[in-house]
Coordinates of C-alpha atoms in Angstrom, one line a residue:
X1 CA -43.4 89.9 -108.2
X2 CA -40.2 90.5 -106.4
X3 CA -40.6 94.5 -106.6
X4 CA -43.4 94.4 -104.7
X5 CA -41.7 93.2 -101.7
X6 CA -38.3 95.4 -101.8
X7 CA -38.3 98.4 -99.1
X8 CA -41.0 101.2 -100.3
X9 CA -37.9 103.5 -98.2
X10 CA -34.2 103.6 -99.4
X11 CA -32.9 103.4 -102.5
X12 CA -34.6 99.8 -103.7
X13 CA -37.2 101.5 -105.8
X14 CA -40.2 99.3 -104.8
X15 CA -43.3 99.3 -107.0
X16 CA -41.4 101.9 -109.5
X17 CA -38.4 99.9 -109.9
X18 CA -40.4 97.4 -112.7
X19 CA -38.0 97.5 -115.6
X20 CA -40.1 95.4 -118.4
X21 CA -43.0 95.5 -119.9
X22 CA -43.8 92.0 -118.9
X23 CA -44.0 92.7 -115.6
X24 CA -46.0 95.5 -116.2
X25 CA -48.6 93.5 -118.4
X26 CA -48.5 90.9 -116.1
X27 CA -49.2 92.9 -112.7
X28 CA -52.2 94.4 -114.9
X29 CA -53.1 90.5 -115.5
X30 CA -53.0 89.8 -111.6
X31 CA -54.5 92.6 -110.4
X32 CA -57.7 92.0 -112.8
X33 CA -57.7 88.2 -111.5
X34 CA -57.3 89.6 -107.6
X35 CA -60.4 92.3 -108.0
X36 CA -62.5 90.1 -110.3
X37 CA -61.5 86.7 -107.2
X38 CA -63.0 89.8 -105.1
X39 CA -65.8 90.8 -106.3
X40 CA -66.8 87.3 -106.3
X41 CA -65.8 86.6 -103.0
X42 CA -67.7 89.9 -101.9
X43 CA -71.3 88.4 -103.9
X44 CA -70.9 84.9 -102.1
X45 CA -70.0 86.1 -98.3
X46 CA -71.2 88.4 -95.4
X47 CA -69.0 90.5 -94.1
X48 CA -67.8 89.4 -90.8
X49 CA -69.1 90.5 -87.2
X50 CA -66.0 93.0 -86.7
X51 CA -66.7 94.2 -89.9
X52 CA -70.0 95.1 -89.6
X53 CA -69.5 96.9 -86.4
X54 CA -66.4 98.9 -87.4
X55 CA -67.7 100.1 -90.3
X56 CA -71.0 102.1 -91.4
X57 CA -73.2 100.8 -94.0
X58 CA -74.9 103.2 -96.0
X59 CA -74.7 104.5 -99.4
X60 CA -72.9 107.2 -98.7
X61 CA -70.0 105.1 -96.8
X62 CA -69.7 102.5 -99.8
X63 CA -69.3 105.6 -102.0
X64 CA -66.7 107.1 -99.4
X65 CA -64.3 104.1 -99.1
X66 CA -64.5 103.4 -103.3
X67 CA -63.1 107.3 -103.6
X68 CA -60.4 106.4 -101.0
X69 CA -59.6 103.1 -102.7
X70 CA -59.1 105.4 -106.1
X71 CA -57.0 107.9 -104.6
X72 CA -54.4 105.6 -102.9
X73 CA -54.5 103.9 -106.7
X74 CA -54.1 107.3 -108.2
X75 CA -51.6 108.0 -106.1
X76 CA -49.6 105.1 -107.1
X77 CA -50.2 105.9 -110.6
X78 CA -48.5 109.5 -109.6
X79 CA -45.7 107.8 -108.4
X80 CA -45.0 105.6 -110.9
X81 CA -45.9 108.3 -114.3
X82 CA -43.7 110.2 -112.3
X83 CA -40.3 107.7 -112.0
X84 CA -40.8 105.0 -114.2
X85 CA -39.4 105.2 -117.7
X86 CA -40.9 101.9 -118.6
X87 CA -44.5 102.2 -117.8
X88 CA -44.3 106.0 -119.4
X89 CA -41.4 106.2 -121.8
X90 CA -39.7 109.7 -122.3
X91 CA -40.3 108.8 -126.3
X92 CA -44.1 109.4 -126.0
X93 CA -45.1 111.1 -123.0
X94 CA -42.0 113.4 -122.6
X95 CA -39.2 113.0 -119.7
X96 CA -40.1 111.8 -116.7
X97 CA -39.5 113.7 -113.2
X98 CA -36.3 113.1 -113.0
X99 CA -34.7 113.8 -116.7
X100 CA -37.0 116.9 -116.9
X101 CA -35.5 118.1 -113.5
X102 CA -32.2 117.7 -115.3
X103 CA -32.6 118.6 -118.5
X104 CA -34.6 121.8 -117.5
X105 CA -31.1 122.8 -115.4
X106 CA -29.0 122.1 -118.4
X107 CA -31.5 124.3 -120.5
X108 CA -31.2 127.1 -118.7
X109 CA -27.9 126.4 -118.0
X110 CA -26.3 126.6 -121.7
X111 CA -28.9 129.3 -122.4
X112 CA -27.0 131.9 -120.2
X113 CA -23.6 131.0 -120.8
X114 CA -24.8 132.2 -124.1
X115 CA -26.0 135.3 -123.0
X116 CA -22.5 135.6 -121.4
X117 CA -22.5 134.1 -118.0
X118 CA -19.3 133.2 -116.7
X119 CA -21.5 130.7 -113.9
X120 CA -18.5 128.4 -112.5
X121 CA -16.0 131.0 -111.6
X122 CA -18.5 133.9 -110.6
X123 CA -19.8 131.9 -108.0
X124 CA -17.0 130.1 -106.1
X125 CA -16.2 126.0 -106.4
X126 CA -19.8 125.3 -105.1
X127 CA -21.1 127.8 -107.5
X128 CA -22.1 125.4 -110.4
X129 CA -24.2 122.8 -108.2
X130 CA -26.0 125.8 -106.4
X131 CA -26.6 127.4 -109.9
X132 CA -27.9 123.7 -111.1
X133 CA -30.4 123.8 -107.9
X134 CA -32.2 127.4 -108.5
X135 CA -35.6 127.8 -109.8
X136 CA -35.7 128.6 -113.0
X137 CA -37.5 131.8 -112.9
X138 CA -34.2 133.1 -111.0
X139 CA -36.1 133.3 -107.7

């Protein structure tokens, strides 16, 4: 569980940065064990007096903080659909963010040198990265 405490900032990766599926398998394992440890925990207990003034209780509210519990997990699924090779690899679910970013450049790239572009010397010694960087509409 050593990617969970590397910098979510930087270059370390955090949470993405899981390379195996055993890690993978086995975060799904302890997470289960965590919520169903919680959901017991929750039955057995009252919530304590700071917690029952901060927060409302109504059905409503319950409903409210489950959909913002869903979308912070959604949002880490984003994250990690969108970087991690292991959890979605490029084999079945196409390239991730990255290699599509790339690979779409490269596309369009070789497609109009075909047409007859001359890209790196029409556009100067920075010509090529700039050319690389452009939407591929053209806009």
């Amino acid at each position: 569980f050593g990617y969970l405490l590397k910098s979510p900032f930087g270059g370390d990766g955090w949470i993405c940065s899981v390379d195996n599926m055993e890690d993978i398998i086995g975060g799904h394992i302890w997470i289960g064990t965590l919520e169903i440890l919680g959901g017991i925990w929750h039955i057995y207990t009252t919530p304590w007096p700071w917690a029952r003034r901060a927060f409302v209780w109504s059905g409503e509210a319950y409903l409210s903080y489950s959909l913002g519990a869903i979308s912070v997990m959604g949002f880490i699924a984003c994250c990690i659909s969108w970087f991690n090779n292991t959890a979605y690899p490029s084999e079945f679910y196409g390239p991730t963010g990255p290699e599509a970013s790339q690979s779409q450049a490269f596309t369009f790239l070789v497609r109009d040198q075909r047409l007859g572009a001359n890209v790196a010397s029409a556009q100067g010694p920075t010509g090529l990265g700039k050319y690389l960087m452009r939407s591929p509409t053209g806009e």
